[in-house]
Coordinates of C-alpha atoms in Angstrom, one line a residue:
Chain A
X1 CA 6.5 -15.7 9.5
X2 CA 3.3 -16.0 8.2
X3 CA 2.6 -13.4 5.9
X4 CA -0.9 -12.1 4.1
X5 CA -2.8 -14.8 1.8
X6 CA -4.5 -13.4 -1.1
X7 CA -6.9 -15.9 -3.2
X8 CA -6.7 -17.2 -5.9
X9 CA -4.4 -15.1 -7.7
X10 CA -5.4 -15.2 -11.2
X11 CA -8.9 -15.2 -12.1
X12 CA -10.3 -14.6 -16.0
X13 CA -14.2 -14.0 -15.6
X14 CA -16.1 -12.4 -18.8
X15 CA -18.3 -9.4 -18.6
X16 CA -20.8 -9.5 -16.7
X17 CA -19.7 -11.8 -13.9
X18 CA -18.9 -11.9 -10.6
X19 CA -15.8 -12.4 -8.3
X20 CA -15.1 -12.9 -4.8
X21 CA -11.4 -12.8 -3.8
X22 CA -10.7 -14.0 -0.8
X23 CA -7.8 -12.1 2.2
X24 CA -6.3 -13.8 4.8
X25 CA -4.0 -11.3 7.3
X26 CA -1.1 -12.1 9.4
X27 CA -2.6 -14.0 12.2
X28 CA -3.2 -11.5 15.2
X29 CA -3.1 -8.6 12.3
X30 CA -7.7 -6.8 13.2
X31 CA -7.2 -4.1 10.4
X32 CA -8.1 -5.2 6.2
X33 CA -7.1 -3.0 3.2
X34 CA -8.0 -3.7 0.4
X35 CA -6.9 -1.9 -2.9
X36 CA -6.9 -1.9 -7.1
X37 CA -3.9 -1.2 -9.0
X38 CA -4.4 -1.0 -12.4
X39 CA -2.0 -1.7 -16.3
X40 CA 0.9 1.6 -15.2
X41 CA -1.3 2.8 -11.5
X42 CA -0.8 3.3 -8.5
X43 CA -2.7 1.1 -5.5
X44 CA -6.4 3.0 -5.2
X45 CA -7.6 2.6 -1.3
X46 CA -10.4 0.8 -2.0
X47 CA -12.1 -0.2 1.6
X48 CA -11.0 -1.0 5.1
X49 CA -12.0 -2.3 8.7
X50 CA -11.1 -2.7 11.4
X51 CA -12.8 -5.5 13.9
X52 CA -14.8 -6.8 12.0
X53 CA -15.7 -3.3 11.2
X54 CA -16.4 -1.1 7.6
X55 CA -14.3 1.4 9.3
X56 CA -13.2 3.9 5.7
X57 CA -14.7 4.1 2.3
X58 CA -12.5 4.6 -1.1
X59 CA -12.8 4.7 -5.3
X60 CA -15.2 1.6 -4.5
X61 CA -18.1 1.4 -7.0
X62 CA -21.6 0.1 -6.5
X63 CA -21.4 -3.6 -7.4
X64 CA -18.0 -4.0 -5.6
X65 CA -19.2 -5.2 -1.7
X66 CA -16.8 -6.4 0.9
X67 CA -16.5 -8.3 4.8
X68 CA -14.7 -9.7 6.6
X69 CA -15.5 -12.3 9.1
X70 CA -15.3 -13.4 12.6
X71 CA -12.0 -15.5 12.2
X72 CA -11.0 -11.7 10.6
X73 CA -10.6 -13.0 6.7
X74 CA -12.0 -10.2 4.1
X75 CA -13.8 -11.4 0.8
X76 CA -13.8 -8.3 -2.0
X77 CA -17.6 -9.3 -3.9
X78 CA -16.6 -7.7 -7.6
X79 CA -20.5 -8.7 -9.5
X80 CA -21.4 -7.1 -13.0
X81 CA -18.3 -7.3 -13.7
X82 CA -17.1 -4.6 -16.5
X83 CA -13.3 -4.5 -18.7
X84 CA -12.3 -3.0 -16.5
X85 CA -12.6 -4.3 -13.4
X86 CA -8.9 -6.0 -15.2
X87 CA -6.5 -5.1 -12.4
X88 CA -4.3 -6.7 -9.5
X89 CA -6.3 -6.1 -6.0
X90 CA -4.2 -5.7 -2.7
X91 CA -5.3 -7.1 0.8
X92 CA -3.1 -5.8 3.2
X93 CA -3.3 -6.3 6.9
X94 CA -1.8 -4.1 10.2
X95 CA -2.9 -4.5 14.1
X96 CA -4.3 -1.5 15.3
X97 CA -1.9 1.1 15.9
X98 CA -1.6 5.2 16.5
X99 CA -0.8 5.7 12.6
X100 CA 2.4 4.4 14.0
X101 CA 1.7 0.9 12.6
X102 CA 3.1 -0.7 9.6
X103 CA 0.6 -2.9 6.7
X104 CA 2.2 -5.6 5.9
X105 CA 1.0 -6.7 1.8
X106 CA -0.2 -9.8 0.2
X107 CA 1.1 -10.8 -3.4
X108 CA -2.4 -9.6 -5.4
X109 CA -5.3 -11.2 -6.8
X110 CA -5.1 -11.1 -11.2
X111 CA -8.3 -10.4 -12.4
X112 CA -8.6 -10.4 -15.9
X113 CA -12.7 -9.2 -17.0
X114 CA -13.1 -10.9 -20.8
Chain B
X1 CA -6.3 14.6 3.3
X2 CA -2.2 15.7 3.4
X3 CA -1.0 15.0 -0.1
X4 CA 1.7 14.4 -1.3
X5 CA 4.5 15.2 -4.1
X6 CA 7.2 13.4 -5.7
X7 CA 9.2 13.3 -8.6
X8 CA 8.0 11.1 -11.1
X9 CA 11.3 9.4 -11.8
X10 CA 14.6 8.4 -10.8
X11 CA 17.6 7.8 -11.1
X12 CA 20.6 5.8 -9.4
X13 CA 24.2 4.1 -10.7
X14 CA 24.5 1.2 -8.9
X15 CA 26.7 1.3 -5.4
X16 CA 26.2 5.1 -5.0
X17 CA 23.2 6.5 -2.1
X18 CA 19.9 7.2 -3.4
X19 CA 17.7 10.4 -1.8
X20 CA 14.3 9.9 -2.9
X21 CA 12.6 13.4 -1.9
X22 CA 8.7 13.3 -1.0
X23 CA 7.0 17.4 0.4
X24 CA 4.2 17.3 2.1
X25 CA 4.0 20.9 3.4
X26 CA 0.4 20.7 4.3
X27 CA 1.0 17.3 7.2
X28 CA -0.6 17.9 10.6
X29 CA 1.1 17.4 13.8
X30 CA -0.6 13.5 13.5
X31 CA 0.9 12.8 10.4
X32 CA 3.4 9.8 11.0
X33 CA 5.8 9.5 7.5
X34 CA 5.6 5.8 6.2
X35 CA 7.1 5.1 2.8
X36 CA 6.7 2.0 1.0
X37 CA 7.8 0.6 -2.8
X38 CA 6.3 -1.8 -4.5
X39 CA 8.8 -4.4 -6.5
X40 CA 7.3 -4.7 -10.1
X41 CA 4.6 -7.0 -10.0
X42 CA 4.9 -7.3 -6.1
X43 CA 2.9 -5.9 -4.0
X44 CA 3.4 -2.7 -2.5
X45 CA 6.5 -3.7 0.7
X46 CA 7.0 -1.8 3.6
X47 CA 10.0 0.8 4.2
X48 CA 10.4 2.7 7.7
X49 CA 7.8 5.1 8.9
X50 CA 9.2 8.0 11.5
X51 CA 6.9 11.5 13.1
X52 CA 9.9 13.7 13.8
X53 CA 13.9 13.0 14.4
X54 CA 14.9 11.2 11.3
X55 CA 15.0 7.1 12.0
X56 CA 17.2 4.3 10.7
X57 CA 16.6 1.3 9.8
X58 CA 18.0 -1.6 7.9
X59 CA 17.1 -1.2 4.4
X60 CA 17.3 2.7 4.7
X61 CA 17.3 5.9 7.1
X62 CA 14.2 9.1 6.5
X63 CA 15.4 12.3 6.9
X64 CA 12.7 14.0 7.9
X65 CA 12.5 18.1 8.6
X66 CA 12.3 20.3 11.7
X67 CA 8.6 22.2 10.2
X68 CA 7.8 19.1 9.0
X69 CA 7.1 19.6 5.8
X70 CA 9.5 17.4 3.5
X71 CA 11.4 14.3 4.0
X72 CA 14.2 12.6 2.5
X73 CA 15.2 8.5 2.0
X74 CA 18.4 7.9 1.2
X75 CA 19.1 4.2 0.4
X76 CA 22.7 4.3 1.2
X77 CA 24.1 1.7 -1.9
X78 CA 21.8 1.7 -4.5
X79 CA 21.0 -2.6 -6.0
X80 CA 19.4 -3.4 -8.6
X81 CA 17.0 -4.8 -6.2
X82 CA 15.9 -1.1 -5.3
X83 CA 14.3 -0.5 -9.7
X84 CA 10.7 0.1 -8.0
X85 CA 7.9 2.2 -7.7
X86 CA 8.4 4.8 -3.2
X87 CA 5.9 6.6 -1.5
X88 CA 5.9 8.7 0.5
X89 CA 2.4 8.8 3.1
X90 CA 1.0 10.5 5.3
X91 CA -0.8 8.4 8.0
X92 CA -2.9 10.1 10.5
X93 CA -1.9 9.3 14.2
X94 CA -6.8 9.4 14.7
X95 CA -7.6 7.3 11.3
X96 CA -4.7 4.7 10.9
X97 CA -7.5 3.4 8.3
X98 CA -6.4 6.1 6.4
X99 CA -4.2 4.9 3.6
X100 CA -3.6 6.0 0.4
X101 CA -1.5 5.9 -1.6
X102 CA -0.4 9.0 -4.6
X103 CA 2.1 9.1 -7.0
X104 CA 5.4 7.7 -6.5
X105 CA 9.2 7.7 -7.7
X106 CA 10.0 5.9 -10.4
X107 CA 13.6 3.8 -9.4
X108 CA 15.6 3.3 -12.2
X109 CA 19.0 1.6 -11.2
X110 CA 22.2 1.6 -13.6
X111 CA 24.4 -1.1 -13.1

């Protein structure tokens, strides 16, 4: 079965550069979530989209933006990168439900800012 | 948002049952109780969820207290591959887009 695909898997950027992370949800899934997980930390919710509209926003820095496209894939854009942005970034997708649907996570993108 | 409280860590012996507790005393009537786990260097993985009744699936069982203020994830026979961080998460039926992780339980399984 198709899973959530994230690209790239690894990314190295320098401070003040920009990065774009991509997420391809499971076919027919209409909801996408983004998370940031620092070393030894729990996943922190960044933002979610439903049917290409932003639906919830968490602790996402103003330097970050995201969108969901017509084909339901999503991109997380990160500008003016800082050393503290080094983390694993996970994307998840699900079908809209009433709180009773499971979410499927990708393998993550490991971003290293040097 | 309703919060959950879990022990930081637990230890189990291989092939023995494991009971992972979660307290959610401020749970609302529309909150579903979800459990996810995260194996080292992997994305979180769905385990099980429930609303009021106990639930079983191929991975685990979920026991929900009658007042819904707590729940227990039960792994019937722990294996070394079950070593992971387990997260108990409340998801509101009226706002499914809220999907926040708290601090989970790190399960160590001894051979």
